[in-house]
mmCIF file of C-alpha atoms in Angstrom:
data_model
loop_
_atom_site.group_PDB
_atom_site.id
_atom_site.type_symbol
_atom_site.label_atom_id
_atom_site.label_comp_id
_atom_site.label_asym_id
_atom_site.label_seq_id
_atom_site.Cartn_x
_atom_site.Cartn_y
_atom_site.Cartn_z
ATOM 1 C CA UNK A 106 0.000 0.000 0.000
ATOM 2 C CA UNK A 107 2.640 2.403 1.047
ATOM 3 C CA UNK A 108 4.672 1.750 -2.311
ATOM 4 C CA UNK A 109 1.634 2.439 -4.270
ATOM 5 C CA UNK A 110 0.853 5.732 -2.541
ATOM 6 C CA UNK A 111 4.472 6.635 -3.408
ATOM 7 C CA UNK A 112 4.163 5.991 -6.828
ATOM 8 C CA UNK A 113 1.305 7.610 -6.955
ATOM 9 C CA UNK A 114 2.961 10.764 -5.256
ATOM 10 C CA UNK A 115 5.815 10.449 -7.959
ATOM 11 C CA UNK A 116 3.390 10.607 -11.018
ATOM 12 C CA UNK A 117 1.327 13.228 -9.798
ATOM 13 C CA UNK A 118 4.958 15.252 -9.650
ATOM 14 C CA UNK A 119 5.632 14.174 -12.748
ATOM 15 C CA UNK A 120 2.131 15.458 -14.373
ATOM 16 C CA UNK A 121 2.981 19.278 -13.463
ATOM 17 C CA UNK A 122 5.679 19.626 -15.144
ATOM 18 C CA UNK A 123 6.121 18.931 -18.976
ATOM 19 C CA UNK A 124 7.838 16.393 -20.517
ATOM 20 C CA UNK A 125 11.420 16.667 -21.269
ATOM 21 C CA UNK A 126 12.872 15.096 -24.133
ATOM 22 C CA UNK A 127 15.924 13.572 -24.244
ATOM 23 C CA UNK A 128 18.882 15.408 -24.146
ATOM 24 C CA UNK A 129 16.995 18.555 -23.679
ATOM 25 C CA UNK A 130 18.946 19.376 -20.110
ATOM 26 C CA UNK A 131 22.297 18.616 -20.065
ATOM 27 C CA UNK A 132 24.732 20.540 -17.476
ATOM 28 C CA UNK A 133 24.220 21.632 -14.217
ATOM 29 C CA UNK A 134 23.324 24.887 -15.508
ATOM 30 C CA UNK A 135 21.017 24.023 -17.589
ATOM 31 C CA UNK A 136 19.060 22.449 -14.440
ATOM 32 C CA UNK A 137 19.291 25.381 -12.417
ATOM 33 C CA UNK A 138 17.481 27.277 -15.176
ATOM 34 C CA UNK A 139 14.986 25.104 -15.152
ATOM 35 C CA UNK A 140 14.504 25.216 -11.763
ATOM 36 C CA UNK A 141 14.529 28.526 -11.172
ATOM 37 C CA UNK A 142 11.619 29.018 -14.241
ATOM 38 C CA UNK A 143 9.551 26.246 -12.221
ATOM 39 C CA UNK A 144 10.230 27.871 -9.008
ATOM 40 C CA UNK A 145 9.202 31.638 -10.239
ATOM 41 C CA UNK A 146 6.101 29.842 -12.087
ATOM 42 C CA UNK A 147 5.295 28.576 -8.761
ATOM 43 C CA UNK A 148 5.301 31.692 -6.757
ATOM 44 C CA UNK A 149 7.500 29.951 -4.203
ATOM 45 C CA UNK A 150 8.662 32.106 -0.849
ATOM 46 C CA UNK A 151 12.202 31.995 -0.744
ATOM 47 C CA UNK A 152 13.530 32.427 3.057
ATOM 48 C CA UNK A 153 15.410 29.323 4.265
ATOM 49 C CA UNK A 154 18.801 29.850 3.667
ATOM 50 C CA UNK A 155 18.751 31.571 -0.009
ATOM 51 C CA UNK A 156 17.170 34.534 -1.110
ATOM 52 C CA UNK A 157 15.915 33.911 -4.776
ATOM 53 C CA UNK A 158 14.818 31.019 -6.749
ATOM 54 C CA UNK A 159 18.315 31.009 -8.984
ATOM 55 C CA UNK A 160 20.406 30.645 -5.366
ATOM 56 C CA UNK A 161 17.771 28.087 -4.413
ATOM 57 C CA UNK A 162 18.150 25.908 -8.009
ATOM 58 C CA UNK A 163 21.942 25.962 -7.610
ATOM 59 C CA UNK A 164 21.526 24.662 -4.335
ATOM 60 C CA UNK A 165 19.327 21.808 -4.648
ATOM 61 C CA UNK A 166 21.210 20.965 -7.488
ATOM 62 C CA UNK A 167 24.302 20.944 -5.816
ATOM 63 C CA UNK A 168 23.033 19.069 -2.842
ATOM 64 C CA UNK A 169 21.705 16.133 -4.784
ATOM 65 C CA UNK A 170 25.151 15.708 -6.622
ATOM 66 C CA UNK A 171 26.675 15.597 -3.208
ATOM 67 C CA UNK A 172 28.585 18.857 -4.361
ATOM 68 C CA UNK A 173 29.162 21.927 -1.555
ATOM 69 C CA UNK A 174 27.544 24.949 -3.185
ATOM 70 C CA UNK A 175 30.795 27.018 -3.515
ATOM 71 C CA UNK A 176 31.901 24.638 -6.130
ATOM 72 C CA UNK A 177 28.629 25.229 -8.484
ATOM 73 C CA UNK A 178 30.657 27.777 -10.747
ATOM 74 C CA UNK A 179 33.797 24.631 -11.412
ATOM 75 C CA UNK A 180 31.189 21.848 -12.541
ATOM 76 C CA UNK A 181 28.153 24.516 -13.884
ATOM 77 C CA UNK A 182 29.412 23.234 -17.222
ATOM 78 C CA UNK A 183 29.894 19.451 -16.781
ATOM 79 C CA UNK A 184 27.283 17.045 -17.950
ATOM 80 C CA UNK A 185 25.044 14.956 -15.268
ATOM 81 C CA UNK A 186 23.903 11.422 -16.317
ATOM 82 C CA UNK A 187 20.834 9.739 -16.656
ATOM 83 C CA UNK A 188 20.507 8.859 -12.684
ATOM 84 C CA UNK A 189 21.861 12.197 -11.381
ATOM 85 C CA UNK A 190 19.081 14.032 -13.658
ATOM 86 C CA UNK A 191 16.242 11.936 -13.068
ATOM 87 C CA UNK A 192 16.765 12.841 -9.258
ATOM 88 C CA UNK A 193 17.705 16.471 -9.574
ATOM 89 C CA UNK A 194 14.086 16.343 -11.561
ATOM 90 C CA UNK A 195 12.421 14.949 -8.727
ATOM 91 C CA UNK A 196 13.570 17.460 -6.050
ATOM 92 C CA UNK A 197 12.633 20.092 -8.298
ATOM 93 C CA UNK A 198 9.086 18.923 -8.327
ATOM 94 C CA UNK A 199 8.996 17.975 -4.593
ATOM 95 C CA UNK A 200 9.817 21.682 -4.199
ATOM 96 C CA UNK A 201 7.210 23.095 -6.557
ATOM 97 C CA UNK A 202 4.214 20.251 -4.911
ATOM 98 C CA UNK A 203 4.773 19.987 -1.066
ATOM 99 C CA UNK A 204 6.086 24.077 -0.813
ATOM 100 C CA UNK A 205 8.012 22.096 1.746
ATOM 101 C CA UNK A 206 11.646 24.232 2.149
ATOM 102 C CA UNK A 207 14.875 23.287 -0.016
ATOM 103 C CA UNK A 208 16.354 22.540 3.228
ATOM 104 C CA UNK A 209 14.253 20.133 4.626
ATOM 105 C CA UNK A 210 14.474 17.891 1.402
ATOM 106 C CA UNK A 211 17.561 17.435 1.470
ATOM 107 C CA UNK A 212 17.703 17.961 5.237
ATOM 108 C CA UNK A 213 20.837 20.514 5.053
ATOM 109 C CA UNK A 214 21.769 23.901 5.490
ATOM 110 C CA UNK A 215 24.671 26.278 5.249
ATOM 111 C CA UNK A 216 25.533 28.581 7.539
ATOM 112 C CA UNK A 217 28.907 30.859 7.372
ATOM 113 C CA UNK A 218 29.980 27.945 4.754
ATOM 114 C CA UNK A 219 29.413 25.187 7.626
ATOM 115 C CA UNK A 220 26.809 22.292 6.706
ATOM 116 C CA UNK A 221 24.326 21.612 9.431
ATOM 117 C CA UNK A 222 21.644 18.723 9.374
ATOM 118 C CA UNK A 223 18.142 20.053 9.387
ATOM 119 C CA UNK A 224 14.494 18.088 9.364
ATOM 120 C CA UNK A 225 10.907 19.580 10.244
ATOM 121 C CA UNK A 226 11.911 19.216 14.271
ATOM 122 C CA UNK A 227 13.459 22.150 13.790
ATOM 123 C CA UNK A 228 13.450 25.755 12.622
ATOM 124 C CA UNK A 229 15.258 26.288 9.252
ATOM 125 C CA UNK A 230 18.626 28.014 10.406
ATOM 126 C CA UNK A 231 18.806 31.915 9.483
ATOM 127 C CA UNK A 232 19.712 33.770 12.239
ATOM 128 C CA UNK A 233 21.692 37.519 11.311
ATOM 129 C CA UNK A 234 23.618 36.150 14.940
ATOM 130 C CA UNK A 235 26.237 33.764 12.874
ATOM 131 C CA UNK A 236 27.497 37.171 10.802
ATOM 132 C CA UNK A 237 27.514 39.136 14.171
ATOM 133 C CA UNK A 238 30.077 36.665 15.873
ATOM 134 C CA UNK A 239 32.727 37.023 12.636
ATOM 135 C CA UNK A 240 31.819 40.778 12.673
ATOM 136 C CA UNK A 241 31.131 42.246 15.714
ATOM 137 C CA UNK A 242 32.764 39.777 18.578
ATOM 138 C CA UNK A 243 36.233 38.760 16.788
ATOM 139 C CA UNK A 244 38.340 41.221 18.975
ATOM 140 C CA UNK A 245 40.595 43.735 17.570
ATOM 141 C CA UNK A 246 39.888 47.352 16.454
ATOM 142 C CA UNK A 247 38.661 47.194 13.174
ATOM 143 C CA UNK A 248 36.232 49.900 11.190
ATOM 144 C CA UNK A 249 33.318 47.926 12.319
ATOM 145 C CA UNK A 250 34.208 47.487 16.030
ATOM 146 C CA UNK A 251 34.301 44.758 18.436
ATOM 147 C CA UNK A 252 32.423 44.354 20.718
ATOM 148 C CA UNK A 253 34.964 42.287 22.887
ATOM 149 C CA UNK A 254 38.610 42.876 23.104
ATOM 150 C CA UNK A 255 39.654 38.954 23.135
ATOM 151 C CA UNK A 256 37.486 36.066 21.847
ATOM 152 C CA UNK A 257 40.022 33.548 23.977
ATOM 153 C CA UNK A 258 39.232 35.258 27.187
ATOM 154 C CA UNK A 259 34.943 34.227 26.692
ATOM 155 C CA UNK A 260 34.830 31.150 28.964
ATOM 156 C CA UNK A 261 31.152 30.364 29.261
ATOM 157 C CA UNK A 262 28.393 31.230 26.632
ATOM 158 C CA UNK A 263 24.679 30.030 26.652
ATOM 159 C CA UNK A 264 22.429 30.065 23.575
ATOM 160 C CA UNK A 265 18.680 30.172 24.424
ATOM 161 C CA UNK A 266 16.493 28.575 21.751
ATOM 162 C CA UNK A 267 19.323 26.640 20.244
ATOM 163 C CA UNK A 268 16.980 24.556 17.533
ATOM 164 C CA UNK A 269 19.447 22.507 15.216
ATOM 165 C CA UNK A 270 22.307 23.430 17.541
ATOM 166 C CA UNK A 271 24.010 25.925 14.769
ATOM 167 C CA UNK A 272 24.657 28.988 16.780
ATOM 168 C CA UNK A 273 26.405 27.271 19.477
ATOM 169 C CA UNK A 274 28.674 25.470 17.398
ATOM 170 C CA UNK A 275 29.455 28.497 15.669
ATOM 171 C CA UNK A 276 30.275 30.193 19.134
ATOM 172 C CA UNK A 277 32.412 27.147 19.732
ATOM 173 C CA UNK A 278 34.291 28.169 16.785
ATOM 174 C CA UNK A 279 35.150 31.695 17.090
ATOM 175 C CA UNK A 280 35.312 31.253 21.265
ATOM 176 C CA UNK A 281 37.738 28.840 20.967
ATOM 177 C CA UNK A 282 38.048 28.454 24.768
ATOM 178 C CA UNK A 283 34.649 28.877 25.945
ATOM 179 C CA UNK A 284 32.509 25.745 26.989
ATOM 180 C CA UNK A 285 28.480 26.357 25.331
ATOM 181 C CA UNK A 286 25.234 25.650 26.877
ATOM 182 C CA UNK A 287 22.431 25.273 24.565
ATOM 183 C CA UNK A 288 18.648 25.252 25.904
ATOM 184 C CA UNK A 289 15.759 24.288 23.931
ATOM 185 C CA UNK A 290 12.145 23.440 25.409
ATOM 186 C CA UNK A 291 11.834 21.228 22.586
ATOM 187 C CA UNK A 292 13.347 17.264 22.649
ATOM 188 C CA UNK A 293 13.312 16.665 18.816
ATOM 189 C CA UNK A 294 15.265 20.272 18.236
ATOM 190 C CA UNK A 295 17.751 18.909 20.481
ATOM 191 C CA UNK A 296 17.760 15.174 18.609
ATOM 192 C CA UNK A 297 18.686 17.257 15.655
ATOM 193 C CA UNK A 298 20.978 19.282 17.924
ATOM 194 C CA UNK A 299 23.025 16.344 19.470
ATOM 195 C CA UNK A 300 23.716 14.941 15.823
ATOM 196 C CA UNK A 301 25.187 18.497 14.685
ATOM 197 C CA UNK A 302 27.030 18.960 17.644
ATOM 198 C CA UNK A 303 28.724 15.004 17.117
ATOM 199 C CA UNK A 304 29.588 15.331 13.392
ATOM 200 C CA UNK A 305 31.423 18.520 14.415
ATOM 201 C CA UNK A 306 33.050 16.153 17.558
ATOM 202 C CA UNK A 307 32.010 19.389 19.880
ATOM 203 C CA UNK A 308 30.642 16.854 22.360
ATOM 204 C CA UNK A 309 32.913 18.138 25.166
ATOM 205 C CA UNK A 310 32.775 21.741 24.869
ATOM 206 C CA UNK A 311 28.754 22.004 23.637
ATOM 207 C CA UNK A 312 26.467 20.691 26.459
ATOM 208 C CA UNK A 313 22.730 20.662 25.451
ATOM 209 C CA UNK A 314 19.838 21.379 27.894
ATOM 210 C CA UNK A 315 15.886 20.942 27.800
ATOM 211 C CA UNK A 316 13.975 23.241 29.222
ATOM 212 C CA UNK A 317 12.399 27.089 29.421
ATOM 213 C CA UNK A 318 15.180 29.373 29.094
ATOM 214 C CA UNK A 319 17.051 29.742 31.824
ATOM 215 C CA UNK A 320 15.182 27.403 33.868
ATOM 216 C CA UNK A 321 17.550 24.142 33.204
ATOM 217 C CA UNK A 322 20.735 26.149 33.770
ATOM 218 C CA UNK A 323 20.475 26.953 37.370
ATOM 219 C CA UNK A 324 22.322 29.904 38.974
ATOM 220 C CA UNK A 325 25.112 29.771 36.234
ATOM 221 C CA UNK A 326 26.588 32.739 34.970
ATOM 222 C CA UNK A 327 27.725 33.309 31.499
ATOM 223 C CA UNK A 328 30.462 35.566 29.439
ATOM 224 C CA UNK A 329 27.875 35.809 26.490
ATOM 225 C CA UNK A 330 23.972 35.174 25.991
ATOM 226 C CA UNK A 331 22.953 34.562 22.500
ATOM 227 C CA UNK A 332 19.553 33.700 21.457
ATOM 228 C CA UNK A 333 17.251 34.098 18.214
ATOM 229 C CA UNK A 334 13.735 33.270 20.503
ATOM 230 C CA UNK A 335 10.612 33.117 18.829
ATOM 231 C CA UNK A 336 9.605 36.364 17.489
ATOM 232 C CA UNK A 337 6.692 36.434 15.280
ATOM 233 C CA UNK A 338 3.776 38.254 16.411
ATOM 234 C CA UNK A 339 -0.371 37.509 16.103
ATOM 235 C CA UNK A 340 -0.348 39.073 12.576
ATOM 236 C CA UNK A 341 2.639 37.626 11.487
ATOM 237 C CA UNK A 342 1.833 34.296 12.398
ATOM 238 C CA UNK A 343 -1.812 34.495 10.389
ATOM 239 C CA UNK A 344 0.193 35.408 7.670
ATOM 240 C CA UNK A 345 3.347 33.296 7.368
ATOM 241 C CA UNK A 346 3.816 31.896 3.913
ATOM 242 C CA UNK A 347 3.279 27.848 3.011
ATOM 243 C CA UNK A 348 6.764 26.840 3.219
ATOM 244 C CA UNK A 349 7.140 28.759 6.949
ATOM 245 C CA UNK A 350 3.956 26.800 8.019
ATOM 246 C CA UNK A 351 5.968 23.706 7.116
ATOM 247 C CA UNK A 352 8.513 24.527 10.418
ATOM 248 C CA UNK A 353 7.686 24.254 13.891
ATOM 249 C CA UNK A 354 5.199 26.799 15.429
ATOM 250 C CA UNK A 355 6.662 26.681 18.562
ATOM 251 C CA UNK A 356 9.658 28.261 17.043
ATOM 252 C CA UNK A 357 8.008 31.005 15.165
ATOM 253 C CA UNK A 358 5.266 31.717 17.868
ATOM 254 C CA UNK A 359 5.794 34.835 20.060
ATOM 255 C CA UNK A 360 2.847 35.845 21.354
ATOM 256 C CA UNK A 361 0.426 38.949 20.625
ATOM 257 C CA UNK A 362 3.095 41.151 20.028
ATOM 258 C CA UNK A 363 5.914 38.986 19.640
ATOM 259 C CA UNK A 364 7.755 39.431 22.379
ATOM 260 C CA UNK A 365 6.385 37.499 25.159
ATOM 261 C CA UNK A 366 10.472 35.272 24.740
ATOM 262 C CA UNK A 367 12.526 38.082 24.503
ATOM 263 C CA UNK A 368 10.422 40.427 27.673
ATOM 264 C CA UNK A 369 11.334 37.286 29.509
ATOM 265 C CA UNK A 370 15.066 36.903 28.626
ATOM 266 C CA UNK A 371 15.630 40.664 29.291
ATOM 267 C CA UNK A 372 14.012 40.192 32.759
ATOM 268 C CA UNK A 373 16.446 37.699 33.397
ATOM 269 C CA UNK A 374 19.406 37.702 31.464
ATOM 270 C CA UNK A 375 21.533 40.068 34.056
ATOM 271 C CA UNK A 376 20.983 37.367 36.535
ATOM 272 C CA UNK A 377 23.211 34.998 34.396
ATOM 273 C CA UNK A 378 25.852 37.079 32.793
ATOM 274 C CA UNK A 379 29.014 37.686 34.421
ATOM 275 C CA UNK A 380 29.781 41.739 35.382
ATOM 276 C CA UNK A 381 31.321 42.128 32.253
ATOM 277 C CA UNK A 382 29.124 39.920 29.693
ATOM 278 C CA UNK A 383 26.728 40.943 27.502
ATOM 279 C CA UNK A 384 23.684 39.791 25.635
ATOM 280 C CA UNK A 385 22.879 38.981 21.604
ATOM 281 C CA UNK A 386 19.409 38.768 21.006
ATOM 282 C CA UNK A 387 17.542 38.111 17.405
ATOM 283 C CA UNK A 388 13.810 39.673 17.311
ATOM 284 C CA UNK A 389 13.159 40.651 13.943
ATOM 285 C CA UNK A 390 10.992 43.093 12.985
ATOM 286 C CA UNK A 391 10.331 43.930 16.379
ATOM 287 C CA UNK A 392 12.523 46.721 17.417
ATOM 288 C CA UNK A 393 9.494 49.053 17.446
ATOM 289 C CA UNK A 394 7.751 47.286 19.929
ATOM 290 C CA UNK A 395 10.725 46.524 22.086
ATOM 291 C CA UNK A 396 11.590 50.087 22.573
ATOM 292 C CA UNK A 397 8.417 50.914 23.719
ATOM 293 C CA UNK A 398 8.232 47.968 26.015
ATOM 294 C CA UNK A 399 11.545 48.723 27.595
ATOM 295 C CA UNK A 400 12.602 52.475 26.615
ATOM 296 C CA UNK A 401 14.793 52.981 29.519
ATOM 297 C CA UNK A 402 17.588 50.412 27.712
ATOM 298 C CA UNK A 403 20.445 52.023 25.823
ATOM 299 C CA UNK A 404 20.276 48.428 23.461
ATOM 300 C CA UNK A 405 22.973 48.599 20.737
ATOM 301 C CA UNK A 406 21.796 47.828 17.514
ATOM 302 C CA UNK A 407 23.675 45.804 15.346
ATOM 303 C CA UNK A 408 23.199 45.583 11.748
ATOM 304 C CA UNK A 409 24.575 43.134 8.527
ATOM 305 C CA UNK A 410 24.566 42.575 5.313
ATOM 306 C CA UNK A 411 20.948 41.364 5.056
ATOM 307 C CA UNK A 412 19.915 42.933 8.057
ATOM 308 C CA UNK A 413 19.114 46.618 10.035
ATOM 309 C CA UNK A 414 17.837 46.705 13.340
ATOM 310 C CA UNK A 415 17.002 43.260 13.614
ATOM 311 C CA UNK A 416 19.638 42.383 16.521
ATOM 312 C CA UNK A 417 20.537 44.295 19.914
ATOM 313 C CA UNK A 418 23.396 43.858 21.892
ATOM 314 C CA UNK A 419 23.116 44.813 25.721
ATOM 315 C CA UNK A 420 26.085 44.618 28.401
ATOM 316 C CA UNK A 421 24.695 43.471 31.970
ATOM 317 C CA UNK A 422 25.672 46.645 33.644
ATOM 318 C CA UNK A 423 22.581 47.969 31.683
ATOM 319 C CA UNK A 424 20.283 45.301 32.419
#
């Protein structure tokens, strides 16, 4: 029964899109046009990872050859056989049917060039945070300015909402001596966690928790707070796209105004950073609404490339 129902699924792929006739796509680049015209047909959201449906085509197509995405532009010209295109067709039409994210068919994601594994327990990594850490908390005294002097002297971080794991084990990499905490109220997010945080062999320096913020964590104080909390508020939720609906609402969900996560972590952040720590929060499109809530805070806000004013930095003297 469950063979026929997947045959089924395959030919009713196969009847939206038309037939191709032999020869007809032959390089890589030629399926990444094709993609990308199926994908804008579609009216497909793009917000997992890539931005448009061309960045999206190249990497699907890339991911089902088992080829990182920075080496599209060295093989865009080679052929693909038989095999390879008769599955690079199939994830194409997957994408156009179910709406369901690139990511979560071929259950990866890149972030700051680092593969992470990725299935519908948790939130598609995109968090603005991953840039910040290069940017903003690599010591020195460049243009941009750090916000630390020394990323060897962070000894303790904690990332709230943690989700596939990926922020922490970037933190692990650019705090090279610090020992991470990562939280999540969710047990699948931290299945998927635990297997990101063993292929990168961080098992003894990334130590997941479950539970509501702060609450599995004690009276521990940390060097660094990160967290990219739920943040999408009653109208935002109604509205979220098909592919978004495809994630976990618990991630997405935060409350009437969206800020029912991050009201809470500013209440209690300064009672687990160190004197000289600091907080890095994520919140979106919120900043509005969090400077009303709490105008007495000098927060910081930190821009990047794709982002303005979607990230605040606060030390815990101001807390």
């Amino acid at each position: 029964m469950a063979k026929r129902a997947k045959a089924a699924a395959r030919r009713s792929r196969a009847s939206q899109f038309p037939k191709l006739g032999a020869g007809e796509l032959l390089t890589l680049l030629d399926f990444v046009r094709y993609a990308a015209s199926r994908f804008i047909e579609a009216k497909l959201v793009f917000a997992h990872g890539t931005t448009d449906p061309v960045a999206e085509a190249a990497f699907l197509v890339c991911e089902t050859l088992h080829l990182h995405p920075d080496r599209f532009e060295t093989f865009a010209t080679t052929r693909v056989t038989a095999q390879e295109a008769k599955a690079i067709l199939d994830v194409i039409a997957r994408r156009v049917t179910t709406r369901k994210p690139a990511a979560y068919l071929v259950n990866k994601i890149y972030m700051r060039g680092l593969p992470f594994h990725v299935d519908e327990r948790v939130i598609i990594p995109r968090s603005f945070i991953g840039e910040l850490l290069d940017t903003r908390f690599s010591g020195g005294s460049d243009e941009i300015g750090s916000l630390i002097d020394d990323p060897a002297s962070i000894e303790n971080v904690l990332d709230l909402c943690t989700g596939s794991g990926c922020l922490a084990i970037l933190a692990s990499r650019n705090f090279p001596n610090a020992r991470i905490d990562a939280v999540d109220i969710s047990s699948g997010a931290l299945q998927v966690a635990a297997r990101n945080v063993a292929e990168f062999n961080l098992e003894n320096r990334v130590t997941l928790h479950r539970g509501d913020l702060f609450g599995p964590i004690g009276g521990k104080r940390y060097d660094l707070i990160i967290s990219n909390p739920p943040y999408v508020d009653e109208e935002g939720m109604v509205g979220l796209p098909r592919e978004c609906r495809a994630e976990p609402k618990l991630a997405f969900d935060g409350g009437t105004d969206g800020l029912d996560f991050v009201r809470r972590i500013l209440q209690e952040a300064r009672r687990h950073l160190t004197a000289e720590g600091g907080l890095l929060c994520e919140i979106g499109r919120g900043r509005d609404a969090l400077e009303s809530a709490f105008p007495q805070l000098p927060l910081l806000w930190l821009d990047t490339e794709d982002s303005e004013g979607e990230v605040f930095w606060i030390g815990a003297a101001d807390l």
